Tab-separated table of C-alpha atoms in Angstrom:
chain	number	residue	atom	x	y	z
A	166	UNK	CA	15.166	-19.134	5.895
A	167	UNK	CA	14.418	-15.621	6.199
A	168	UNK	CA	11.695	-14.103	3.723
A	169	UNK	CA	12.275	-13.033	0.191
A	170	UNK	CA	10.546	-9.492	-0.607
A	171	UNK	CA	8.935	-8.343	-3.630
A	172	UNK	CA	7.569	-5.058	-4.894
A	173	UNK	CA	4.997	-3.770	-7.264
A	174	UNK	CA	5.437	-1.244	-9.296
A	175	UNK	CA	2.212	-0.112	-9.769
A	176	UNK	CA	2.951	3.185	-11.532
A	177	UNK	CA	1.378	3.824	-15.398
A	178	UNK	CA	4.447	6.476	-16.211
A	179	UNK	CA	7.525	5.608	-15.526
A	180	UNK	CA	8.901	8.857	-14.039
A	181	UNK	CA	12.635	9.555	-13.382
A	182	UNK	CA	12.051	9.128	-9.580
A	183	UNK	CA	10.649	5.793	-10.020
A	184	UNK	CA	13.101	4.842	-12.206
A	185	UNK	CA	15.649	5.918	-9.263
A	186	UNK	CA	13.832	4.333	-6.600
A	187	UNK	CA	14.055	1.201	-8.794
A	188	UNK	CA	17.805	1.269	-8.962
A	189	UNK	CA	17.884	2.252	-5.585
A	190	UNK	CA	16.042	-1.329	-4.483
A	191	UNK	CA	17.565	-4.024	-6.351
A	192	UNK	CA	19.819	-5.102	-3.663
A	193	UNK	CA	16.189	-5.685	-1.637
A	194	UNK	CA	14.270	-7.479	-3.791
A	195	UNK	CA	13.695	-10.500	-4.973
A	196	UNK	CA	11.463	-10.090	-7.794
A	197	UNK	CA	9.541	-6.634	-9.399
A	198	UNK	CA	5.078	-7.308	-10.076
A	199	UNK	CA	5.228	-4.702	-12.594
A	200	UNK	CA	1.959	-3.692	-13.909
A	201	UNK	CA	1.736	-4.704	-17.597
A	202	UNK	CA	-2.130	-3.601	-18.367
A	203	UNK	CA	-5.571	-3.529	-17.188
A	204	UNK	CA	-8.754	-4.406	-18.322
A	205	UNK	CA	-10.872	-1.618	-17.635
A	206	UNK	CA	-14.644	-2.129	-16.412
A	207	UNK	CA	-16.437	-1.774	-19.877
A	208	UNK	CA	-14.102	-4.954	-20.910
A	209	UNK	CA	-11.768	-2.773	-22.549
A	210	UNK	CA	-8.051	-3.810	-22.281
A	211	UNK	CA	-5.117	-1.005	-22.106
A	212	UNK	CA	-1.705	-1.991	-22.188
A	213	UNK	CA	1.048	0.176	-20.487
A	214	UNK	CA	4.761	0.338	-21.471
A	215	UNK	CA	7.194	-0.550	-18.354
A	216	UNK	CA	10.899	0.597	-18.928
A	217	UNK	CA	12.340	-2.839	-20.069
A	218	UNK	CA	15.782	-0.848	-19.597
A	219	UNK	CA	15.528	0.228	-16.071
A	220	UNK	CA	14.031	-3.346	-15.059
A	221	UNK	CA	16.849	-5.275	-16.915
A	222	UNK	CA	19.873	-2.991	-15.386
A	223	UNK	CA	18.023	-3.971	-11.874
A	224	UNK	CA	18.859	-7.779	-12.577
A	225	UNK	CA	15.858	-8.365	-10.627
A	226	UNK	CA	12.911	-10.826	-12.360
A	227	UNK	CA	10.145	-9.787	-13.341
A	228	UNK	CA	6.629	-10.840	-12.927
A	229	UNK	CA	4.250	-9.238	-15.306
A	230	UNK	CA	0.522	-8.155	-13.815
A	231	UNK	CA	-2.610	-7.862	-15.779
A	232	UNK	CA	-5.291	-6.129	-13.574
A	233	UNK	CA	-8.817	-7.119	-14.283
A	234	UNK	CA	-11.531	-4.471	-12.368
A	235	UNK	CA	-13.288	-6.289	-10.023
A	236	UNK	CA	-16.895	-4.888	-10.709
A	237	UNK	CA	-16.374	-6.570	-14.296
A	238	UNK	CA	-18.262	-9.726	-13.459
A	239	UNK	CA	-18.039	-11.433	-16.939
A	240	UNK	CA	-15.836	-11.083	-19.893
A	241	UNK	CA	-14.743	-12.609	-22.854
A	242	UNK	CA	-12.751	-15.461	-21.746
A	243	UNK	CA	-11.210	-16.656	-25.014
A	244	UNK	CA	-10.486	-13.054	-26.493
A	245	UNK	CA	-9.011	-12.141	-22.754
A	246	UNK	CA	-6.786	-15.306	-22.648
A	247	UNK	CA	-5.356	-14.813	-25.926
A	248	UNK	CA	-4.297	-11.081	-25.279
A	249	UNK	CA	-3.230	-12.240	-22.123
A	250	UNK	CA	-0.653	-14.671	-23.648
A	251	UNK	CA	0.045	-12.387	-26.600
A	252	UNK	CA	1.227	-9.955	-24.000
A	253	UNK	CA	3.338	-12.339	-21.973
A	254	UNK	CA	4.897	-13.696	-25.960
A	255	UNK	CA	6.280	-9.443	-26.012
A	256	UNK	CA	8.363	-10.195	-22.952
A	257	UNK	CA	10.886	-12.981	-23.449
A	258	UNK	CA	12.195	-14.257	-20.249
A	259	UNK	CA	9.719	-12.885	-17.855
A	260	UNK	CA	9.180	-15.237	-14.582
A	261	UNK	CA	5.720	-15.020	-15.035
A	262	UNK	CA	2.287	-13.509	-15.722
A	263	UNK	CA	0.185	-12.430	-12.517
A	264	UNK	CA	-3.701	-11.853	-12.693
A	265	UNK	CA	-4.906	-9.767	-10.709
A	266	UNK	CA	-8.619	-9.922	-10.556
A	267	UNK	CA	-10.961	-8.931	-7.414
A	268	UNK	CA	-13.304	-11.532	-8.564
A	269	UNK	CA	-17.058	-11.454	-7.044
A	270	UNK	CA	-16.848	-14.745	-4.758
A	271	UNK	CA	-19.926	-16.158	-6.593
A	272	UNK	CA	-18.003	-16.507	-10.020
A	273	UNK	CA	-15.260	-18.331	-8.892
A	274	UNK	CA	-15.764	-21.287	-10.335
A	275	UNK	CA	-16.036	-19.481	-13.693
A	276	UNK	CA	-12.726	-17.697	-12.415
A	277	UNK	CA	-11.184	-21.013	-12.050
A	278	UNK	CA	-12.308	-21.799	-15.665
A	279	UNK	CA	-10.414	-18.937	-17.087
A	280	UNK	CA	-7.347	-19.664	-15.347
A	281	UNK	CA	-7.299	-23.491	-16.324
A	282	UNK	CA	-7.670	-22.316	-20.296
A	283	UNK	CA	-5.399	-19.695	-19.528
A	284	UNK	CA	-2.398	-21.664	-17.911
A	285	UNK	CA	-1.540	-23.530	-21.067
A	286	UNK	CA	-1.696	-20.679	-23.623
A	287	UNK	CA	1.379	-19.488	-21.065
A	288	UNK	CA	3.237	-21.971	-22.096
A	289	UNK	CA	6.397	-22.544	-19.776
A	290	UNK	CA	5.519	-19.017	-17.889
A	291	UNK	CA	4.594	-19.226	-14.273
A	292	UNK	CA	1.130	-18.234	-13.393
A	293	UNK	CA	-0.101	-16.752	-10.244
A	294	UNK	CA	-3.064	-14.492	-8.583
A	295	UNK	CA	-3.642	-12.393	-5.860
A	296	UNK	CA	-6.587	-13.895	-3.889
A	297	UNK	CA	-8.684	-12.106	-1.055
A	298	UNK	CA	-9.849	-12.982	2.597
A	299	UNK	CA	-13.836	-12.713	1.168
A	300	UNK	CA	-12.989	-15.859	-0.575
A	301	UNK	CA	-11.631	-17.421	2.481
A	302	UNK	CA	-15.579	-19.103	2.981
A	303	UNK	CA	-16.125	-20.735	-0.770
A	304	UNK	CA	-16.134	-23.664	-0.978
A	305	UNK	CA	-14.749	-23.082	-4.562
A	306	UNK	CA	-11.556	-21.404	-3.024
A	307	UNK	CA	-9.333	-24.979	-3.052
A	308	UNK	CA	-10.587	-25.811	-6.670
A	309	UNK	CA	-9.154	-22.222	-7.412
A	310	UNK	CA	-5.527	-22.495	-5.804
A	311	UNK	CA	-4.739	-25.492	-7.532
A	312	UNK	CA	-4.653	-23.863	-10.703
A	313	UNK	CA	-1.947	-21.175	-10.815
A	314	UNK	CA	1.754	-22.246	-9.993
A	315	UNK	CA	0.929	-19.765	-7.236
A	316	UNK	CA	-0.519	-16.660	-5.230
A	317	UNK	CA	-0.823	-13.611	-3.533
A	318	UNK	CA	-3.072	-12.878	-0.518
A	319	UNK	CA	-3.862	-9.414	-0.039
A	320	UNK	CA	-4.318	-8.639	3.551
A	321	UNK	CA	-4.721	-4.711	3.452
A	322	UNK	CA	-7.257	-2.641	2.156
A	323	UNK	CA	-10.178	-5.052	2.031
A	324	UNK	CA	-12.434	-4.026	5.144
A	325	UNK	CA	-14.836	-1.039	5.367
A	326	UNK	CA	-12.434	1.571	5.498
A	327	UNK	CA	-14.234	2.268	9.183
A	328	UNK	CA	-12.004	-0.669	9.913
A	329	UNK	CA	-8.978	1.021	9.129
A	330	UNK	CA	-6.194	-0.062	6.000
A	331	UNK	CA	-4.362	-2.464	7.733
A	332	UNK	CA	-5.039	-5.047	11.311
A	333	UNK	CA	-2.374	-6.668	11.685
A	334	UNK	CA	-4.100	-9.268	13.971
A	335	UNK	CA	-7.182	-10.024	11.776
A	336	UNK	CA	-4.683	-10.370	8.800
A	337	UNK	CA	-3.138	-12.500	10.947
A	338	UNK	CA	-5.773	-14.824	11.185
A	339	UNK	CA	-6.550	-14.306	7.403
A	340	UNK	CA	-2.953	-15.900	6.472
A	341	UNK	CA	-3.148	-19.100	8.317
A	342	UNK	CA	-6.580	-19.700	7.401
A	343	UNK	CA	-5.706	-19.137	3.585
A	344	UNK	CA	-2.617	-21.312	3.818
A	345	UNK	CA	-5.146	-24.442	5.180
A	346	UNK	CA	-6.709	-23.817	1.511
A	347	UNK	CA	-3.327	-24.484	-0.470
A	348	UNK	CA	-0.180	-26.667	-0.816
A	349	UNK	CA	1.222	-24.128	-3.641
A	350	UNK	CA	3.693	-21.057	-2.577
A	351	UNK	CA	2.030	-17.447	-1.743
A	352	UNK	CA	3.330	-14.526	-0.388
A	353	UNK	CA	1.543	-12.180	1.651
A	354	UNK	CA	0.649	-8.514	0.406
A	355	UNK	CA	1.296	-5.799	2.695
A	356	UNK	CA	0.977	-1.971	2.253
A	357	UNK	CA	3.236	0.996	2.293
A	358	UNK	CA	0.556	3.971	1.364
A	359	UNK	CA	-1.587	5.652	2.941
A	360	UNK	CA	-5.630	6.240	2.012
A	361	UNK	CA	-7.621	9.474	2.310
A	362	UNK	CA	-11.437	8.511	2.957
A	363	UNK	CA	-14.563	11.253	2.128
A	364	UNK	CA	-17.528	10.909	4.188
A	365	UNK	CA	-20.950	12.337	2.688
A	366	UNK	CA	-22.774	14.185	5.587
A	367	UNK	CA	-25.004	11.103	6.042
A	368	UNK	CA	-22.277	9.160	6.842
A	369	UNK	CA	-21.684	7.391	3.577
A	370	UNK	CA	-18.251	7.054	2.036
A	371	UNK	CA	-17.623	9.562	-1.278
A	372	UNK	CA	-14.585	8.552	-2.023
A	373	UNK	CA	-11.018	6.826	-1.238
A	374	UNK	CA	-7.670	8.321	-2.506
A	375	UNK	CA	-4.791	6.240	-2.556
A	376	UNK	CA	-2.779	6.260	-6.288
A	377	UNK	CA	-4.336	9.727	-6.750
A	378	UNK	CA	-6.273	12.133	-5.240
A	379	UNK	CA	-9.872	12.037	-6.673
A	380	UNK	CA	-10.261	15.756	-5.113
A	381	UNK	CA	-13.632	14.921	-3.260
A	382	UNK	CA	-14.777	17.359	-0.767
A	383	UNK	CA	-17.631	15.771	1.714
A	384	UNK	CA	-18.476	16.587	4.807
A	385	UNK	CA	-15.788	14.754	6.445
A	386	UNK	CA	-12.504	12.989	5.831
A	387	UNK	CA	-10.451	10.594	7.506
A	388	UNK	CA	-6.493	9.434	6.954
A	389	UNK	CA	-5.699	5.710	7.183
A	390	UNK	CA	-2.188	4.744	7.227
A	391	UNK	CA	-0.441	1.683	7.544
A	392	UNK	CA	2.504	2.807	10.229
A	393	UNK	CA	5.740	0.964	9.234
A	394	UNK	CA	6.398	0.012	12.935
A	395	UNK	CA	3.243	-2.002	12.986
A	396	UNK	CA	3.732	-3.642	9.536
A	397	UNK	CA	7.012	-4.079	10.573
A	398	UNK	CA	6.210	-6.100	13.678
A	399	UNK	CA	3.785	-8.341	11.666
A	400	UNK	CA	6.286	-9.391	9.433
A	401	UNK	CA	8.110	-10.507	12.399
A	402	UNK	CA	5.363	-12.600	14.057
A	403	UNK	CA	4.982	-14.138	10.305
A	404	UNK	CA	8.513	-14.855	10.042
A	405	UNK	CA	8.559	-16.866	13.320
A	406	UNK	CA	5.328	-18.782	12.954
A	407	UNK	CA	6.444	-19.890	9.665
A	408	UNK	CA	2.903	-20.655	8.158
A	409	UNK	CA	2.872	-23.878	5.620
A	410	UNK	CA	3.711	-23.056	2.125
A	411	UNK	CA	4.545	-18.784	2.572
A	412	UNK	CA	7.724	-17.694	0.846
A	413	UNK	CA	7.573	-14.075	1.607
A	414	UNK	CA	5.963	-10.827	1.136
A	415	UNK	CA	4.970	-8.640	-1.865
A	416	UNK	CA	4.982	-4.507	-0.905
A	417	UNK	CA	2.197	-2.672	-2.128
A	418	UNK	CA	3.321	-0.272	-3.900
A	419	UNK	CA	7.398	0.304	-4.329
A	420	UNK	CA	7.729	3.826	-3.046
A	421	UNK	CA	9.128	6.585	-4.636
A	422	UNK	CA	10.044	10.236	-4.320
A	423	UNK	CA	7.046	11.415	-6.335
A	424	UNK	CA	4.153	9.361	-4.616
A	425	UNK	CA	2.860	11.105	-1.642
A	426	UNK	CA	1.163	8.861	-0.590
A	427	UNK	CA	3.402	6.250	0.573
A	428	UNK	CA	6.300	6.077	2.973
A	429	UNK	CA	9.486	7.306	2.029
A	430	UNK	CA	12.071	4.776	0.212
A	431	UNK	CA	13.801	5.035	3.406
A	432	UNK	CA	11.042	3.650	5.592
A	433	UNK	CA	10.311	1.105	3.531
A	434	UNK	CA	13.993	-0.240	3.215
A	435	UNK	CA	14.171	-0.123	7.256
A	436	UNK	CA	11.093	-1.957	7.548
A	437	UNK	CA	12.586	-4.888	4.685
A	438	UNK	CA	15.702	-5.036	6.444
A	439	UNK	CA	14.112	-4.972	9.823
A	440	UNK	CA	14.824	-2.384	11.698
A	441	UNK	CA	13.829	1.047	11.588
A	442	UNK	CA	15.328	4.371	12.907
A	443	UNK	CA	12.992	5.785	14.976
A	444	UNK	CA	12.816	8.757	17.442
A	445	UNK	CA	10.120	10.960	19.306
A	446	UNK	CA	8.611	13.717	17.217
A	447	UNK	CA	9.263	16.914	18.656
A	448	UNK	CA	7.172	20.196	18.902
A	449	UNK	CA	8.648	23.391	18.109
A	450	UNK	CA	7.683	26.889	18.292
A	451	UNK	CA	8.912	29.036	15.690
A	452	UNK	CA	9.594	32.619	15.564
A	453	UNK	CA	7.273	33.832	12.805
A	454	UNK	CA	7.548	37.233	13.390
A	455	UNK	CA	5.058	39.942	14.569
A	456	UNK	CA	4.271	38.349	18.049
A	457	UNK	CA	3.449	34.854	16.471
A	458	UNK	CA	4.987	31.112	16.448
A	459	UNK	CA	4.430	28.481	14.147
A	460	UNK	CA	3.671	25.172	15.612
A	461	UNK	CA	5.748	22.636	13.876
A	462	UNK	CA	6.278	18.814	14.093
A	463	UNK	CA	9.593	17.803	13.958
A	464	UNK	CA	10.941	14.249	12.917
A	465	UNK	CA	14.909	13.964	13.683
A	466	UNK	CA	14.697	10.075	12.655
A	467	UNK	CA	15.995	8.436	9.596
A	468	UNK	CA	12.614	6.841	8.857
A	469	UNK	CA	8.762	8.194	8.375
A	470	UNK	CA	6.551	9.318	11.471
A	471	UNK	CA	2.762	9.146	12.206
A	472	UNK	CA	1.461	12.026	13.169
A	473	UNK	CA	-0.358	12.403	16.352
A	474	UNK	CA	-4.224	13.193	15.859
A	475	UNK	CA	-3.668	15.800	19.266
A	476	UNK	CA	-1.094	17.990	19.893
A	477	UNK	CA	-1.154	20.388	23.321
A	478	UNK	CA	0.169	23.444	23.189
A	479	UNK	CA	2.365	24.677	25.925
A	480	UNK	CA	0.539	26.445	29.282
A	481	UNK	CA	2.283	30.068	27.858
A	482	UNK	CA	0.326	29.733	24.388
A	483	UNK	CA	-3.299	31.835	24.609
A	484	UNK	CA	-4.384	32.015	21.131
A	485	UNK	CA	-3.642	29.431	18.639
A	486	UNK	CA	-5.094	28.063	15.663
A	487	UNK	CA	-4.404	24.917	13.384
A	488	UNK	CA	-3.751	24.208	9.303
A	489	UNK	CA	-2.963	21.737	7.503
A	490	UNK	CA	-6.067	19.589	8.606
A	491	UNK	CA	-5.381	20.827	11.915
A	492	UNK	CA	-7.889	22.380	14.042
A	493	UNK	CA	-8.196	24.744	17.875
A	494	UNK	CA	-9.781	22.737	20.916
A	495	UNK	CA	-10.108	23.751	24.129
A	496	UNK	CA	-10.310	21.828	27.342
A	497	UNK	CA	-10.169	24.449	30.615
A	498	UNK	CA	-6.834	26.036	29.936
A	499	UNK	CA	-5.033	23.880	27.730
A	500	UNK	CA	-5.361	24.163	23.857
A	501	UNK	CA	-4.601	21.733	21.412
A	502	UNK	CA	-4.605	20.830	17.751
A	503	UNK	CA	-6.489	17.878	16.337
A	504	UNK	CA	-7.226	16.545	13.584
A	505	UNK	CA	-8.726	13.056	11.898
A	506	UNK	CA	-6.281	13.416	9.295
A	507	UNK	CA	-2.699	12.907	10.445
A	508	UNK	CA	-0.624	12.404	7.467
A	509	UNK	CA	3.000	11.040	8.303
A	510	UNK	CA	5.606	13.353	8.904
A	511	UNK	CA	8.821	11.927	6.234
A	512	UNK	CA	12.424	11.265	7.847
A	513	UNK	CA	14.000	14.170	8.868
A	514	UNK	CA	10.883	16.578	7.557
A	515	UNK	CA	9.399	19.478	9.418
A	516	UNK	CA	5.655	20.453	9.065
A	517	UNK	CA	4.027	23.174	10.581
A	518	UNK	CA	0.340	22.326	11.576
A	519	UNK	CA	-0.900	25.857	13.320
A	520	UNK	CA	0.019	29.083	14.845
A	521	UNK	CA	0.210	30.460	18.531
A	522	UNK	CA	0.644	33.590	20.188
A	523	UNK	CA	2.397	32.923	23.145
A	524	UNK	CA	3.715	34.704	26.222
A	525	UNK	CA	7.811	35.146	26.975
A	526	UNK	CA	9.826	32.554	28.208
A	527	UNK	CA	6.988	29.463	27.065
A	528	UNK	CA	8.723	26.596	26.693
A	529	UNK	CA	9.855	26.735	22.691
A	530	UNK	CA	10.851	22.698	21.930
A	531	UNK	CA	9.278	19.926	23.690
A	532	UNK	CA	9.297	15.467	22.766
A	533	UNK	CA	5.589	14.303	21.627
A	534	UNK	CA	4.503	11.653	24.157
A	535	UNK	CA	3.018	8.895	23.130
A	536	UNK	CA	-0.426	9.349	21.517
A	537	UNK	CA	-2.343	6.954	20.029
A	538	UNK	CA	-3.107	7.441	16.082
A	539	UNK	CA	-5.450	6.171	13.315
């Protein structure tokens, strides 16, 4: 059987464009993680108000997700747990309460604890986690798994982000090592966003913007993104190997038209229903007037592009320069733009990325070949 797909909507305000892109997906997806609340790292709990309306006129389940911050390493079990299933008592019908809790690997077995008191106060509603590769060597990992009805196992986003956001073959590996450790149903968790990363001059990381931008400066910054033709060929290579006990997958997070920092709605439907529109990227330059050209990346296809980290400029071009994280090199005679931050280029977007000055009759449009990204 082929692979159910869920989504989670991650967002705190529900926005008319999530709303949209909501309504837009229900024919996709088999079930919405909608976050529900968070307990914050001083042990504080806020709840957030999804918009029962929109998720009801979806007809799509819903699976509600209390996020626990993983540098809390201890909390109030019994005041937590009741909250917990005071929260899930608000929402009649729900197909289940998710926990999602980056727990240190040392306090698992108190993790397990939790979520053996906590099961019962649920009453008939499901339980399940999302569980990380780190835990993949405790020996308390098994004693964990049996406890919730099931689980998520995040497989992006949980190297040093020198490693990059997503590999598909060491998540590979990750899955059917994780599915030796269980006999319950999980789903994989695979991204759809894409990560700016702030390097102090010493080399250490200042900061990583995903949900937001946490407007950090540094003396260097990097873009990781997870291209939807790779995650789209590892969903493929899970489908056919069919690992014991794995449903489906769960998209991190559902895109919409306001979040840019994941692929378009487009992209992310190709990649669920398997195929994507894809075409070259194209150069352009374009008349801007007094002498000068703007060098602009063009995507014709239906579906998101990575942007190359080098473009060269055509032999007629003498004087150029880049923006948009886009810089000038040199090599002999040739100049090109690079950059280590190649954002995607959306579905049928333009962006210009520099200027040239170039001489009569240079060659104005030209296809991208193949260059490899971040």
């Amino acid at each position: 059987m082929p692979f159910t797909h869920d989504a989670y909507i991650w967002q705190r305000q529900w926005t008319p464009a999530l709303r949209e892109s909501v309504a837009a997906s229900r024919d996709l997806v088999h079930a919405w993680r909608v976050l529900l609340a968070q307990v914050a790292r001083d042990g504080r709990l806020q709840a957030f108000a999804p918009d029962r309306e929109a998720l009801a006129a979806s007809g799509r389940p819903v699976v509600l997700v209390v996020r626990i911050d993983g540098r809390l390493d201890r909390f109030d079990g019994d005041a937590l747990r009741e909250r917990i299933a005071q929260l899930a008592r608000q929402w009649p019908g729900a197909a289940g309460i998710e926990i999602d809790y980056d727990c240190p690997t040392a306090r698992l077995p108190a993790y397990t604890a939790f979520l053996a008191q906590l099961k019962p106060a649920l009453g008939d509603t499901p339980l399940s986690i999302t569980a990380l590769p780190t835990w993949l060597g405790s020996p308390a990992l098994d004693g964990l798994l049996a406890v919730p009805d099931a689980s998520v196992v995040q497989v992006h986003a949980v190297q040093a982000p020198q490693a990059g956001l997503f590999d598909p073959a060491v998540a590979a590996g990750w899955v059917r090592r994780f599915a030796s450790h269980t006999r319950k149903p999980f789903r994989v968790a695979l991204p759809t966003y894409a990560s700016r990363v702030s390097w102090n001059a010493d080399g250490s990381l200042l900061a990583v913007e995903s949900e937001k931008a946490a407007l950090a400066g540094g003396a260097g910054a990097s873009e990781l993104y997870a291209a939807p033709g790779t995650v789209l060929g590892f969903v493929r290579e899970l489908q056919a190997a069919r690992v014991p006990h794995l449903e489906g997958i769960v998209w991190f997070r559902l895109p919409t038209a306001d979040d840019s920092r994941a692929w378009s709605l487009a992209t992310w439907r190709g990649v669920v229903a398997g195929h994507l529109d894809d075409a070259p990227l194209r150069l352009r330059l374009r008349d801007a007037g007094d002498g000068a050209r703007d060098v602009v990346l063009e995507n014709t296809a239906g579906t998101d592009a990575t942007a190359p980290l080098r473009v060269d400029l055509p032999a007629g071009c003498a004087l150029a320069d880049g923006i948009d994280g886009y810089r000038l090199a040199k090599a002999g005679a040739t100049l090109s733009l690079v950059t280590t931050q190649a954002r995607p280029v959306p579905s049928h977007a333009t962006r210009a990325i520099g200027w040239a000055r170039c001489s009569a009759g240079t060659l104005t449009t030209m296809t991208l070949p193949g260059i490899p990204v971040s």
